[in-house]
Amino acid sequence: MNDDLIQYLLRLGDSALIQGQRLCEWCGHAPALEEELALMNVGLDLVGQARNWLEYAAELLDDGRTADDLAFRRNEREFRNLLLVEQPNGDFGVTLLKQFFYDAWHYPVLEGLSQSSDERIAGIAAKALKEVTYHLRRSGEWVERLGDGTDESHQRMIAAIAQVWRFTVELVNSDAVEDRLFETGIGASPEQIAASWQRTVNDIFDSATLPVPTPASHFYLSGRNGVHSEHLGLLLAEMQYLPRAYPDATW
Amino acid sequence: MYAQLVETGVKRLKSLDEMSAQERAFQEKIDAEIKIEAKNWMPDAYRQTLIRQISQHAHSEIVGMLPEGNWVTRAPSLKRKLQLMAKIQDEAGHGLYLYSAMETLGADRDEEIAKLHSGRAKYSSIFNYPTLSWADMGVVGWLVDGAAIVNQVVLQRTSYGPYARAMVRICKEESFHQRQGYEILLTMMRHGTQAQKDMVQDAINRLWWPSLMMFGPSDEHSPNSAQSMAWKIKRQSNDELRQRFVDQTIPQLELLGCTAPDPCLKWNEERGHYDFGEIQWNEFYEVLKGNGPCNQERVATRRKAIEDGAWVRAAAVAHARKKHNKNAA
C-alpha cells in the first residue's frame, strides 16, 4: 500500500509542480498587469502544494531524498504528472483552457482527498482546496470570457480545444493504483472525479458557447506511468539545471 | 531610486512674492507639511512632474519583473522558487498601486504605458542590466531593493498624499524582499561551495555600480532637483541618499565576506561616512538614453506582451458588454 501511496503523492505533486512551472514562463508576458499577478499567484499556490505532496512522498520513500531531490533530480521517465500540464503554454487561450481543465479535475480530487483516512493527506488537501476553489472560479470565468467574447477569441478557443482535448483522457480515467487507494479510504473516488469534471466542463462550455467534444480516448502516452510527451524533457532541463550543474551546492 | 531623472520643466524657482495667490497658498501648504490630495488645486508643473515620476516608478516595477522572471523557471529549490514567485507577484501589485496613484492626477495608465513602449517614458536604469547567474537574484534583492527602499522610505513623506500612502504599503513588502535576497547570498557564502561563492562575488561586481546609479545624477548635475525639493516631492538629494545607501550597505557586504569593486572605497573618520569612487556617468547616461545592455529586450518584451494580449483584452470587453446587455434586457 505504501508504494501505491508514494506513486499517488508523486502524481499529485508533479502535476502541481509542472503546472506551476508553466505559469512561471508567463512572467512579464501576460496580456494585462492584473493577469501577471493572477498567473503568478496561481503558480505560487501550486508550487506550494507540490512541495507539501513531495515532502510527504520523500518521508515515505525514506531513502534520504528530500522534496527538492524529487523535484530537481528525477528525470522525465520518473515524473508522474498529467500530460495536460506539461503542454506548452501557447497563447493565453491555450494556457487558460489547460488551467481550466486541470482545475476542474483538481477540485473534486482535493474535495475527495480532504475526506481521506490519511490525516496528513486530508490536511494538505483541505488547505489546497481553498486555493483551487479560487483557481477554478478564475479559469472558468476566463473560458467564458474568451469563448463568448469576440469572433477572434471564440475561434482561438476552438483551436485551443482541438489542441489539448486529447490530454483530458487522463482526467476522467483512473488506474489500478487510484482504484485501490479509493477502496482503502485514502484516495478520492475516480468515478466522482470523472463525473464532476465532465459536469463542470459541460456547464462552463455551455455558457462560453463552446462545443464539448466527444470523450477523448486512450493513446500511447501516459503521464502517470512516466511516458510523457516530448515537451517534458525540455521543461525539466531548464527547471533542474542548477541543482544538476552544482550537485554539491546549498541554495 | 526608481525614477532617476524627472523633468520638472522649471529652470528657476519662484519666490513667494512672484507667485499668484493660488500658487502661494499651495506653496504655504507644502511648507506646512500638509499633504496635497487629488482634488486640491496644484500648479500644472507639479502635476506633470508627479505624473512623470510616479509613472516611471510604476514602469520600473513592471520592467523590473523581467530580470527576475528570467530566473524564476530556473530557481534551484522549491523554497527559492516560491520566494521569487511571491516577490514577482508583489512587484506586479506595486505597479498597480502606483498606476492608481498616478491616475488620481488625471493621467491614464494605458497612455503612460504606451509612452514606455515607444521609448518616451523612462524606467529605472538598473533593469537594463542582465541577470546572468542565480546569485543575481540575491544581489537584486539585497542591493537593488535595498537602494529602492532607501529612496522609498523618504518618499513616504512626499507631499502628494496618494503617492506617500502607496509608498508606505510598498516599503513593508520591499523590506521583506531585501532580507530574502540577502539571505540567498548568506546561504551561498556560508554553506555553499567555492563555485557558489565566486558566483556571489561576480554578481556583486557586476551590479554594484548600477545599484549606485539608481539614485540618479550627482547633485551638481540634477537641474530638476531644486523644484522637486521645494515642492517636497523629493525630500533628500540624490547624493545624500546614495551616501546613506553606501554607509548602510558596507557592513552587510563585510558580513558576507565579499568586496565591492571600488578601490577608492574607504571609511572617512572625519566625515563619519564612507568615501567611494566616481560613478561612470557616461555609462549611466547611455543606459538612460536606451543604449544599455538590455534596454531593447526589456521594452520589446513589454510591448510584445501588450500587443499579443490585445485579443484577450478585446474579448474581456466584448464579454462584459454582452453580459451587461443581457442583464439590462
Coordinates of C-alpha atoms in Angstrom, one line a residue, chain B residues 4 34 45 47 80 147 166 193 197-198 259 287-288 290:
Chain B
Q4 CA 16.1 58.8 -11.7
I34 CA 0.0 69.5 4.7
A45 CA 4.1 71.7 -13.4
R47 CA 1.0 67.7 -11.5
R80 CA 13.7 29.7 -3.6
A147 CA 18.5 51.1 -2.9
A166 CA 1.4 53.9 -1.8
T193 CA 30.8 25.6 -2.5
K197 CA 31.0 31.9 -3.5
D198 CA 32.6 33.0 -6.7
T259 CA 34.2 43.1 -1.5
V287 CA 21.7 53.4 -20.3
L288 CA 19.1 56.1 -19.7
G290 CA 18.3 53.4 -24.3

